[in-house]
Amino acid sequence: MSTQSRGAEAISAAFQRAAEDRRTELITYLTLGYPTRDATVPLVRALDQGGSGIIELGVPFSDPVADGPLIQRASHAALQAGITPAGCLDLAAEIRAAGVRQPLILMGYYNPILAHGPAQYVQHCVDVGVDGLIVPDLPPEEASSLQSACDATGVALIYLIAPTSSPERQAIIAARTSGFLYVVSRLGTTGRGTLPLDTLRTQITALRPLARTPIAVGFGISTAQQARAVADTGADGVIVGSAVVERAAEGPDALERFTAELSAALAGPQ
Amino acid sequence: MTQPTDRAWRGLPDSRGYYGAYGGRYVPETLIGPLQDLEYAYRALRASATFQTDLAELLRDYVGRPTPLTEARRLSAACGGARIWLKREDLAHTGAHKINNALGQALIARAMGKRRIIAETGAGQHGVASATVAALLGMTCVVYMGTEDMARQAPNVARMRLLGAEVRPVDVGSCTLKDAINEALRDWAANVTDSHYLLGSALGPHPYPMIVRDMQSIIGREARAQSLEQMGRLPNALIACVGGGSNAIGLFHPFLDDPVQLIGVEAGGQGIETGLHAARLADPERGRPGVLQGVHTYVLQDPDGQIAATHSISAGLDYAAIGPEHANLRVLARAEYTWATDEAALEAFHALARTEGILPALESSHALAEAIRLAPLHPPEHILLVNLSGRGDKDLDTILAQEGRP
């Protein structure tokens, strides 16, 4: 990475490099503090070494309503082990100190951000080298204070589009998101599942003229084969969460091998 | 008390689903479309004479409304002072006010073409009401219930199953109502096409607090008319327990413009100072505005914004957030909120049983405890109207376990 752009710009640059390399960007998700606090930095390094172009870090919350059983359990275990939102920001700083250069995105629910104060939270994100935020229970209508803090600092606020989003909402969200547009592949929560590939292909084609950013697809992608299939629908990025968290419990070596498998599957054009 | 010139509680929620600073729609994007669909469908049905007629007939012929307003003469005499009247929601079919909302929402779901009902339950009363209306309307019903609540409300688990519902145990987090709501929301997100989430309290994302309030306002409308008829006047104060707050908002709402004191009673558990309670508005340290399960309101939380564990002897009040309209009524000082401890609720339970021959639900016993505390402070002309939101049969195991067999 030659330039040291941060925030939404760093995320765009990552997608641009992927496009230049004719590959689909791999975005992996790991719950911070899982399975232990000390395990986190080596695990993120494994994602880095395995070829994940963007890394999403989960901030554990007591009531993760958008998440399926795997990430729920990981969040619960991390909280039991004493992880806090401030501890998550410290971990992000340690990840940077360990030499991880990829864009880092924090994925966390809104109440801890509200308790922290949205503007202060975003400033802390900037301070520790976090480039973007995904807040799954904060639709654009409720996001004004976090949005202005992100706009003021260049931190990306990444919004999601769901299969139930009306065409009008899809247009609004596509215009509002920064960094990338997160397309939820199917109904339900995060975790293993079947993917409606034909619907996804149609949706991505329809979103393309509306989106100012790359489009990444997440939820239910747990194997290299599924990742490739989603890449072939025209997505610019593929997000793998629960399967990564599951592999993280087996340690950094297993995680790096799995990440390398995923990124190999995403190399090469559609 | 009432400030007649400043009726800022009127006409809420606003177009974004807010009651002042409280309310809103903080949910994953997958649920936004279904919530909008529900809001549009409900606004249309609310204006539909057919819907209102169907609902009114079922409330009369199936639920048994209107429920009576009973003067508690021997309880009042035992307390000395103010006279206590009871709005008898315990006499509604299934034994609590929950049926009013369950029936209304099931009719909405049917009109929207949904064939499957998802519900959460704490005390089990809402689960029983949902299972009941699903059976009545020929819909399938799945009820999520925390394993701790299943243990303390075993009779209601059996009732739901007898009514044909599937009860799914929730053994994550605190294993109580909050966790059951998380699971219900997750189920809905996966099954929005054919399912309606029948949320049981005046909580959650817009439009639920509005729909539930509207469905429960029959309590207040009846109580107001019955007061004028039976007392020849309005009561001085209304008292209701507040978990999410559906029975309270249902009673209060039709009285908002009247010179009547409104008192909500939260679960004081083992005392506010112990931290073992569910009194969101009584604990300035942990009860702060926040977002839980779709709504911005007062939430019991730690300094990091993690949702706090709650405690109450009554499963139906054991929840970390209060309905957003209550938060607003409190800020506007139109209603006041206090708490009753587990112990005070148990004493009130026994007092009503022995003086009036009524076993109240432990939830309702919190409201009674406040009436018993207030009555001696007032003269006999003073009238306290207590919402007896449910019957206590479901709580016998809890009470016997707490006190030993009588």
XYZ file of C-alpha atoms in Angstrom:
676
model
C 0.000 0.000 0.000
C 1.785 3.115 -1.184
C -0.552 5.898 -0.176
C -1.813 6.091 3.365
C -5.380 7.081 2.644
C -7.833 6.137 5.382
C -11.548 5.873 5.889
C -13.877 5.497 2.919
C -11.003 6.302 0.576
C -8.960 3.370 1.831
C -11.916 1.067 1.251
C -12.403 2.380 -2.291
C -8.708 1.932 -2.956
C -8.882 -1.695 -1.826
C -11.732 -2.396 -4.244
C -9.871 -0.590 -6.990
C -6.787 -2.748 -6.481
C -8.984 -5.838 -6.577
C -10.520 -4.681 -9.847
C -7.076 -4.015 -11.291
C -6.026 -7.520 -10.260
C -9.234 -8.862 -11.844
C -10.377 -10.457 -8.601
C -13.398 -10.084 -6.356
C -12.545 -8.508 -3.008
C -12.641 -10.786 0.017
C -14.047 -9.232 3.194
C -13.765 -11.394 6.283
C -15.467 -10.897 9.635
C -14.065 -11.761 13.029
C -15.614 -11.169 16.450
C -13.199 -9.112 18.548
C -12.136 -10.890 21.723
C -13.159 -14.320 20.451
C -12.181 -16.918 21.427
C -9.987 -14.800 23.733
C -8.674 -11.264 23.741
C -5.090 -12.440 23.223
C -6.104 -14.575 20.258
C -7.481 -11.627 18.296
C -4.320 -10.024 16.884
C -2.801 -13.306 15.607
C -6.177 -14.218 14.057
C -6.442 -10.889 12.246
C -2.872 -11.353 11.009
C -3.972 -14.734 9.674
C -6.801 -13.046 7.747
C -4.256 -10.577 6.411
C -1.797 -13.308 5.395
C -4.560 -15.419 3.913
C -5.456 -12.631 1.507
C -8.478 -10.862 2.957
C -8.458 -7.420 1.340
C -10.774 -5.829 3.899
C -11.303 -6.945 7.484
C -14.547 -6.506 9.388
C -14.243 -6.655 13.177
C -17.301 -7.447 15.282
C -17.842 -5.423 18.461
C -19.673 -7.795 20.821
C -23.110 -6.667 22.033
C -25.415 -8.324 24.529
C -28.339 -8.458 22.069
C -27.071 -9.123 18.522
C -30.446 -9.320 16.840
C -29.148 -9.482 13.245
C -26.840 -12.387 13.981
C -27.322 -16.113 13.758
C -26.234 -18.680 16.367
C -22.487 -18.750 15.591
C -21.831 -15.032 15.936
C -24.253 -14.827 18.879
C -22.230 -17.449 20.709
C -18.922 -15.798 19.809
C -20.188 -12.388 21.016
C -21.478 -13.891 24.229
C -18.188 -15.710 24.891
C -16.166 -12.546 24.219
C -18.375 -10.514 26.570
C -18.077 -13.180 29.260
C -14.304 -12.938 28.871
C -14.544 -9.204 29.575
C -14.340 -7.487 26.186
C -15.780 -3.940 26.118
C -16.393 -1.439 23.286
C -13.376 0.580 24.461
C -11.366 -2.651 24.602
C -12.378 -3.275 20.979
C -10.922 0.092 19.940
C -7.712 -0.781 21.822
C -7.588 -4.074 19.932
C -7.956 -2.220 16.628
C -4.951 -0.105 17.604
C -2.991 -3.274 18.423
C -3.959 -4.762 15.068
C -2.548 -1.675 13.342
C 0.563 -1.835 15.511
C 1.026 -5.459 14.413
C 1.378 -4.228 10.841
C -2.065 -5.004 9.407
C -2.625 -2.403 6.657
C -5.969 -3.480 5.176
C -9.035 -1.330 5.675
C -10.613 -2.174 9.037
C -14.358 -1.930 9.511
C -16.070 -2.180 12.877
C -19.391 -3.987 12.818
C -21.383 -3.289 15.966
C -24.859 -2.498 17.226
C -25.981 1.028 17.964
C -26.511 1.164 21.726
C -22.820 0.940 22.696
C -22.073 3.684 20.134
C -24.859 5.822 21.576
C -23.561 5.206 25.106
C -20.074 6.219 23.981
C -21.389 9.292 22.117
C -21.474 8.941 18.298
C -19.046 11.802 17.593
C -16.516 10.630 20.183
C -16.849 7.058 18.972
C -16.071 8.034 15.385
C -13.126 10.155 16.526
C -11.754 7.195 18.472
C -12.168 5.065 15.363
C -10.081 7.576 13.414
C -7.457 7.655 16.161
C -6.932 3.892 16.131
C -7.062 3.472 12.353
C -10.586 2.152 11.783
C -11.850 3.042 8.299
C -15.516 2.229 8.353
C -18.557 1.280 10.413
C -21.410 -1.137 9.864
C -24.258 -0.681 12.342
C -26.835 -3.342 11.500
C -29.643 -1.922 13.635
C -29.249 1.652 12.409
C -31.139 2.312 9.180
C -30.388 5.625 7.404
C -33.544 7.259 8.838
C -32.161 6.991 12.384
C -28.497 7.579 11.588
C -28.216 11.361 11.370
C -25.834 11.954 14.288
C -23.530 9.073 13.388
C -23.723 10.036 9.719
C -22.574 13.604 10.360
C -19.699 12.391 12.537
C -18.618 10.016 9.767
C -19.002 12.684 7.078
C -16.856 15.058 9.111
C -14.007 12.557 9.475
C -14.126 10.546 6.257
C -14.979 7.333 8.082
C -17.212 5.173 5.883
C -20.717 4.463 7.152
C -21.755 1.337 5.286
C -25.473 0.685 4.879
C -27.195 -2.561 4.039
C -29.805 -3.421 1.438
C -32.038 -6.406 2.180
C -34.214 -8.573 -0.044
C -37.190 -6.738 1.517
C -35.936 -3.222 0.712
C -38.305 -1.481 -1.687
C -36.866 -0.049 -4.935
C -37.230 3.465 -3.463
C -35.264 2.495 -0.364
C -32.633 0.703 -2.428
C -32.039 3.928 -4.346
C -31.797 5.985 -1.141
C -29.446 3.524 0.557
C -27.276 3.095 -2.520
C -26.855 6.859 -2.697
C -26.189 7.220 1.045
C -23.677 4.452 1.705
C -19.956 5.071 1.592
C -17.066 2.610 1.244
C -19.285 -0.048 -0.269
C -22.893 -1.093 -0.492
C -23.646 -4.151 1.634
C -26.221 -6.377 -0.036
C -27.810 -8.905 2.317
C -28.034 -12.084 0.258
C -31.191 -13.541 1.739
C -33.827 -13.248 4.472
C -32.859 -14.059 8.039
C -29.755 -13.592 10.148
C -26.046 -14.163 9.561
C -24.849 -17.731 9.170
C -24.876 -20.759 6.925
C -27.629 -21.001 4.391
C -28.692 -21.381 0.793
C -28.198 -18.458 -1.556
C -30.708 -17.225 -4.121
C -28.049 -16.681 -6.788
C -30.354 -15.750 -9.657
C -32.141 -13.143 -7.553
C -28.787 -11.758 -6.461
C -27.573 -11.434 -10.034
C -30.711 -9.518 -11.019
C -30.454 -7.316 -7.928
C -26.814 -6.440 -8.465
C -27.481 -5.576 -12.102
C -30.327 -3.314 -10.990
C -28.228 -1.672 -8.269
C -25.225 -1.002 -10.464
C -26.478 2.295 -11.954
C -27.711 3.468 -8.524
C -24.562 2.670 -6.555
C -21.754 5.193 -6.236
C -19.635 2.552 -4.507
C -18.611 -1.061 -5.022
C -21.208 -3.677 -4.092
C -20.421 -6.475 -1.673
C -22.663 -9.394 -0.726
C -22.862 -10.992 2.695
C -24.937 -13.406 4.864
C -24.914 -17.140 4.306
C -21.608 -17.437 2.413
C -19.603 -20.138 4.178
C -17.518 -21.995 1.568
C -15.059 -21.108 -1.180
C -17.509 -22.537 -3.694
C -20.303 -20.242 -2.472
C -17.927 -17.291 -2.485
C -17.083 -17.983 -6.130
C -20.752 -18.386 -7.017
C -21.545 -15.005 -5.443
C -18.600 -13.406 -7.247
C -20.080 -14.727 -10.485
C -23.303 -12.824 -9.836
C -21.355 -9.626 -10.471
C -20.543 -8.553 -6.903
C -17.360 -6.553 -6.302
C -16.869 -8.077 -2.874
C -17.873 -11.149 -0.913
C -18.277 -11.046 2.875
C -17.667 -14.199 4.914
C -18.506 -13.983 8.626
C -19.852 -16.935 10.581
C -17.643 -19.461 8.767
C -14.572 -17.364 9.589
C -15.595 -17.106 13.234
C -16.074 -20.869 13.321
C -12.585 -21.403 11.871
C -11.083 -18.847 14.254
C -11.800 -21.206 17.143
C -9.321 -23.629 15.535
C -6.466 -21.113 15.659
C -4.545 -18.832 13.277
C -3.096 -21.562 11.037
C -6.479 -23.084 10.255
C -7.910 -19.615 9.744
C -5.148 -18.577 7.377
C -5.619 -21.736 5.278
C -9.377 -21.134 5.086
C -8.883 -17.473 4.158
C -6.388 -18.447 1.444
C -8.940 -20.929 0.058
C -11.561 -18.209 -0.083
C -9.264 -15.663 -1.691
C -8.017 -18.202 -4.235
C -11.611 -18.878 -5.216
C -12.144 -15.157 -5.772
C -9.045 -14.661 -7.923
C -9.665 -14.359 -11.615
C -12.444 -12.586 -13.486
C -16.044 -13.706 -13.679
C -49.973 16.693 37.207
C -51.866 17.891 34.191
C -50.821 21.090 32.504
C -53.971 21.753 30.467
C -52.302 24.356 28.256
C -49.502 22.095 27.155
C -50.909 18.883 25.761
C -47.753 17.743 24.049
C -48.806 14.100 24.422
C -51.483 14.476 21.762
C -51.303 13.155 18.233
C -48.328 10.896 18.803
C -46.434 9.146 17.418
C -45.176 11.539 14.765
C -44.626 10.392 11.183
C -41.288 8.813 12.125
C -42.792 6.826 14.970
C -41.514 9.066 17.754
C -43.136 10.102 21.023
C -41.060 13.187 21.714
C -37.478 11.939 21.759
C -38.491 8.281 22.185
C -39.529 5.634 19.691
C -38.286 5.154 16.158
C -37.342 2.117 14.165
C -33.876 0.750 14.978
C -33.904 -2.625 13.273
C -31.923 -4.505 10.646
C -32.783 -3.410 7.118
C -34.539 -6.725 6.444
C -37.292 -5.724 8.881
C -37.821 -2.154 7.654
C -39.965 -3.182 4.674
C -42.183 -5.502 6.745
C -42.620 -2.788 9.411
C -43.624 -0.276 6.743
C -46.063 -2.796 5.268
C -47.533 -3.379 8.730
C -47.895 0.348 9.339
C -49.666 0.974 6.016
C -51.933 -2.030 6.488
C -52.816 -0.972 10.018
C -53.536 2.644 9.099
C -55.910 1.437 6.399
C -57.602 -1.102 8.676
C -57.959 1.392 11.500
C -60.134 3.473 9.215
C -62.091 0.447 7.994
C -65.587 -0.018 9.426
C -65.478 -3.750 8.669
C -62.267 -4.237 10.623
C -63.542 -2.220 13.574
C -66.840 -4.104 13.596
C -65.131 -7.508 13.430
C -62.811 -6.511 16.265
C -65.610 -5.080 18.421
C -67.752 -8.197 17.974
C -64.927 -10.546 18.901
C -64.016 -8.413 21.918
C -67.608 -8.638 23.104
C -68.572 -12.182 22.154
C -65.240 -13.994 22.493
C -63.146 -12.016 24.977
C -66.159 -11.130 27.132
C -65.770 -7.361 27.118
C -66.510 -5.002 28.651
C -64.657 -6.235 31.708
C -66.216 -5.016 34.983
C -65.107 -2.163 37.159
C -65.274 -3.471 40.730
C -65.116 -1.448 43.910
C -62.731 -3.168 46.323
C -64.678 -2.270 49.471
C -63.034 -4.600 51.961
C -59.542 -3.869 50.650
C -60.252 -0.120 50.883
C -61.600 -0.524 54.429
C -58.517 -2.519 55.416
C -56.217 0.202 54.063
C -58.261 3.100 55.441
C -58.506 6.288 53.412
C -58.988 6.401 49.664
C -61.365 4.057 47.907
C -59.814 1.501 45.540
C -61.557 0.351 42.374
C -60.331 -2.420 40.105
C -60.525 -2.638 36.329
C -61.000 -6.357 35.917
C -58.821 -7.383 32.980
C -58.300 -10.622 34.893
C -61.823 -11.530 33.793
C -61.053 -11.236 30.080
C -60.767 -14.548 28.224
C -57.349 -16.146 28.902
C -57.080 -14.175 32.122
C -55.265 -10.981 31.200
C -55.397 -7.851 29.074
C -52.986 -9.405 26.556
C -55.865 -10.869 24.549
C -57.023 -7.374 23.454
C -53.831 -6.781 21.507
C -53.376 -10.371 20.356
C -56.831 -10.433 18.827
C -56.410 -7.073 17.098
C -53.035 -7.939 15.643
C -54.188 -11.380 14.527
C -57.001 -9.704 12.582
C -54.431 -7.363 11.015
C -52.234 -10.344 10.144
C -55.156 -12.148 8.571
C -56.053 -9.097 6.503
C -52.420 -8.953 5.342
C -52.627 -12.587 4.206
C -50.224 -13.928 6.848
C -50.802 -17.506 7.946
C -48.231 -17.824 10.703
C -47.939 -15.965 14.006
C -44.655 -15.468 15.829
C -44.831 -14.272 19.431
C -42.545 -13.806 22.397
C -43.670 -14.189 25.944
C -42.381 -13.417 29.417
C -45.075 -14.294 31.919
C -46.711 -16.506 29.326
C -49.916 -14.458 29.200
C -49.117 -12.953 25.823
C -48.047 -16.350 24.545
C -51.323 -17.864 25.717
C -53.281 -14.993 24.151
C -51.393 -15.417 20.851
C -51.884 -19.184 20.850
C -55.578 -18.610 21.579
C -56.233 -16.186 18.726
C -54.162 -18.316 16.347
C -56.411 -21.276 17.182
C -59.495 -19.108 16.780
C -58.443 -17.832 13.360
C -56.852 -21.068 12.135
C -53.269 -19.818 11.999
C -50.073 -21.556 13.077
C -48.312 -20.098 16.092
C -44.723 -20.236 17.348
C -43.983 -18.735 20.762
C -40.450 -17.945 21.946
C -39.950 -18.096 25.689
C -36.853 -17.874 27.856
C -36.048 -21.079 29.705
C -36.041 -19.246 33.035
C -39.557 -17.953 32.339
C -40.676 -21.417 31.200
C -39.639 -22.747 34.598
C -41.453 -20.073 36.587
C -44.580 -20.044 34.402
C -44.936 -23.745 33.677
C -48.765 -23.754 33.645
C -48.797 -21.219 30.811
C -46.350 -23.324 28.798
C -48.766 -26.228 29.092
C -51.701 -24.005 28.103
C -49.927 -22.752 24.967
C -49.175 -26.319 23.913
C -52.756 -27.417 24.532
C -53.869 -24.547 22.294
C -51.758 -25.962 19.477
C -48.837 -23.538 19.621
C -45.219 -24.561 19.403
C -43.236 -23.189 22.355
C -39.573 -22.724 21.468
C -37.248 -22.464 24.487
C -34.666 -19.661 24.378
C -31.587 -20.474 26.411
C -29.241 -17.639 25.432
C -28.423 -14.495 27.405
C -30.578 -14.052 30.483
C -33.102 -16.660 29.242
C -35.979 -14.231 29.802
C -38.263 -11.930 27.796
C -35.476 -9.873 26.184
C -33.872 -12.954 24.708
C -37.239 -14.281 23.563
C -37.816 -11.007 21.671
C -34.395 -11.334 19.982
C -35.327 -14.810 18.778
C -38.764 -13.697 17.616
C -37.184 -10.854 15.622
C -34.710 -13.298 14.061
C -37.513 -15.691 13.136
C -39.466 -12.821 11.599
C -36.454 -11.668 9.579
C -36.228 -15.180 8.116
C -39.965 -15.632 7.533
C -41.383 -12.198 6.755
C -43.243 -13.392 3.699
C -45.756 -15.595 5.460
C -45.416 -14.552 9.118
C -46.631 -11.757 11.344
C -44.672 -10.910 14.456
C -47.300 -10.436 17.146
C -45.362 -8.273 19.595
C -47.019 -8.300 22.981
C -46.226 -4.989 24.588
C -46.135 -1.290 23.727
C -42.503 -1.692 22.784
C -40.217 -2.383 19.889
C -39.945 -0.598 16.562
C -42.662 1.653 15.116
C -45.537 0.894 14.507
C -45.773 -1.628 17.368
C -46.017 0.835 20.270
C -48.848 2.593 18.429
C -50.749 -0.551 17.431
C -50.474 -2.106 20.877
C -51.570 1.124 22.569
C -54.542 1.451 20.237
C -55.588 -2.152 20.878
C -55.219 -1.795 24.647
C -56.945 1.592 24.845
C -60.240 -0.238 25.114
C -59.276 -0.693 28.782
C -59.181 3.053 29.375
C -62.219 3.835 27.253
C -64.313 1.332 29.184
C -62.869 2.390 32.533
C -63.618 6.044 31.810
C -67.245 5.371 30.842
C -67.714 2.970 33.760
C -66.247 5.496 36.200
C -68.688 8.159 35.070
C -71.545 5.685 35.363
C -70.613 3.882 38.583
C -68.782 6.613 40.515
C -70.567 9.520 38.881
C -67.166 11.103 38.252
C -63.631 10.332 37.161
C -61.173 8.731 39.573
C -58.413 10.854 41.100
C -55.652 8.539 40.030
C -55.034 5.572 37.766
C -52.448 3.009 38.796
C -50.999 0.326 36.541
C -47.903 -1.849 36.487
C -45.353 -1.177 33.763
C -43.176 -3.823 32.160
C -43.181 -2.789 28.532
C -46.256 -0.901 29.593
C -49.166 -2.075 27.439
C -51.789 -2.402 30.164
C -50.727 0.962 31.579
C -50.753 2.867 28.298
C -54.077 1.227 27.429
C -55.578 2.489 30.676
C -53.900 5.906 30.651
C -54.365 6.941 27.061
C -58.079 7.788 27.063
C -57.541 9.822 30.261
C -54.578 11.901 29.061
C -56.605 15.097 28.688
C -58.465 14.602 31.982
C -57.418 15.996 35.362
C -56.500 12.514 36.549
C -53.168 11.506 38.041
C -51.445 8.692 36.140
C -49.121 6.389 38.079
C -47.036 3.636 36.516
C -45.422 1.058 38.787
C -42.201 -0.628 37.712
C -40.685 -3.760 39.211
C -38.511 -2.776 42.164
C -37.316 -6.362 42.586
C -35.226 -6.664 45.719
C -34.853 -2.899 45.955
C -33.342 -0.270 43.650
C -30.140 -0.070 45.718
C -29.471 -3.817 45.230
C -29.394 -3.465 41.446
C -31.729 -6.490 41.279
C -34.774 -4.850 39.715
C -36.389 -3.826 36.424
C -37.147 -0.176 37.270
C -35.845 1.703 34.250
C -37.035 5.105 35.407
C -36.068 4.715 39.067
C -32.360 3.981 38.641
C -30.630 7.122 37.363
C -27.304 5.339 37.188
C -28.259 2.447 34.917
C -31.614 3.557 33.480
C -30.652 5.862 30.619
C -31.957 6.601 27.128
C -30.661 3.971 24.740
C -31.723 1.643 21.976
C -32.972 -1.865 22.607
C -34.875 -4.095 20.209
C -35.856 -1.436 17.763
C -36.755 1.473 20.001
C -35.065 4.490 21.573
C -36.247 4.704 25.162
C -35.086 4.332 28.765
C -33.011 1.170 28.987
C -31.218 -0.449 31.912
C -27.632 -0.716 30.722
C -24.046 -0.665 31.889
C -21.700 2.287 31.166
C -20.614 0.579 27.913
C -24.150 0.298 26.606
C -24.488 -3.443 27.167
C -28.013 -4.274 28.251
C -28.215 -4.963 31.981
C -29.641 -8.067 33.585
C -32.987 -7.404 35.260
C -34.795 -9.012 38.135
C -38.411 -9.241 39.164
C -40.531 -11.857 40.860
C -42.977 -11.290 38.013
C -41.774 -12.497 34.625
C -44.030 -9.992 32.867
C -42.205 -6.977 34.332
C -38.707 -8.436 34.024
C -37.498 -6.411 31.035
C -34.749 -3.834 30.471
C -36.665 -1.231 28.419
C -39.883 0.725 28.926
C -42.350 1.560 26.157
C -41.418 4.840 24.411
C -44.727 6.573 25.067
C -44.232 6.071 28.807
C -40.750 7.587 28.532
C -42.309 10.621 26.874
C -45.188 10.912 29.367
C -42.629 10.880 32.133
C -40.496 13.580 30.523
C -43.639 15.673 29.982
C -44.535 15.029 33.641
C -47.986 13.887 32.494
C -47.505 10.527 34.194
C -45.376 9.620 37.173
C -43.522 6.376 37.690
C -42.661 4.611 40.889
C -41.804 1.046 41.814
C -42.883 -1.750 44.114
C -40.566 -4.453 45.421
C -41.102 -8.196 45.083
C -42.026 -8.238 48.758
C -44.589 -5.438 48.482
C -46.145 -7.146 45.465
C -46.445 -10.426 47.367
C -48.091 -8.648 50.313
C -50.537 -6.985 47.941
C -51.286 -10.353 46.333
C -52.292 -11.782 49.704
C -54.210 -8.688 50.736
C -56.418 -8.812 47.652
C -56.880 -12.574 47.918
C -58.095 -12.336 51.511
C -60.168 -9.158 51.361
C -61.755 -9.486 47.927
C -61.492 -13.150 46.933
C -59.387 -12.314 43.869
C -55.955 -13.801 43.098
C -54.173 -11.108 41.091
C -51.223 -11.711 38.767
C -47.888 -10.815 40.347
C -47.508 -8.115 37.684
C -50.812 -6.490 38.688
C -49.874 -6.949 42.333
C -47.215 -4.253 41.828
C -49.942 -1.742 40.945
C -52.014 -2.914 43.915
C -49.033 -2.451 46.216
C -48.841 1.203 45.235
C -52.599 1.643 45.770
C -52.290 0.065 49.219
C -49.425 2.426 50.015
C -51.281 5.521 48.786
C -54.776 4.826 50.116
C -54.126 5.742 53.771
C -52.644 9.088 52.669
C -55.965 10.250 51.214
C -59.549 10.837 52.396
C -62.411 8.525 51.386
C -63.509 10.920 48.612
C -60.264 10.112 46.840
C -60.611 7.317 44.264
C -57.748 5.154 43.088
C -58.448 3.043 39.999
C -56.089 0.079 39.687
C -55.709 -1.905 36.505
C -55.979 -5.518 37.580
C -54.267 -6.568 34.389
C -54.321 -10.307 34.940
C -55.239 -13.193 37.183
C -52.744 -14.890 39.440
C -53.319 -18.595 38.842
C -50.196 -18.763 36.671
C -48.106 -17.485 39.599
C -49.043 -20.050 42.218
C -45.857 -22.077 41.714
C -43.720 -18.954 42.110
C -45.566 -17.854 45.217
C -45.533 -21.274 46.815
C -41.838 -21.687 46.063
C -41.135 -18.283 47.581
C -43.175 -18.743 50.707
C -43.472 -22.480 51.210
C -46.789 -24.297 51.036
C -49.552 -22.530 52.992
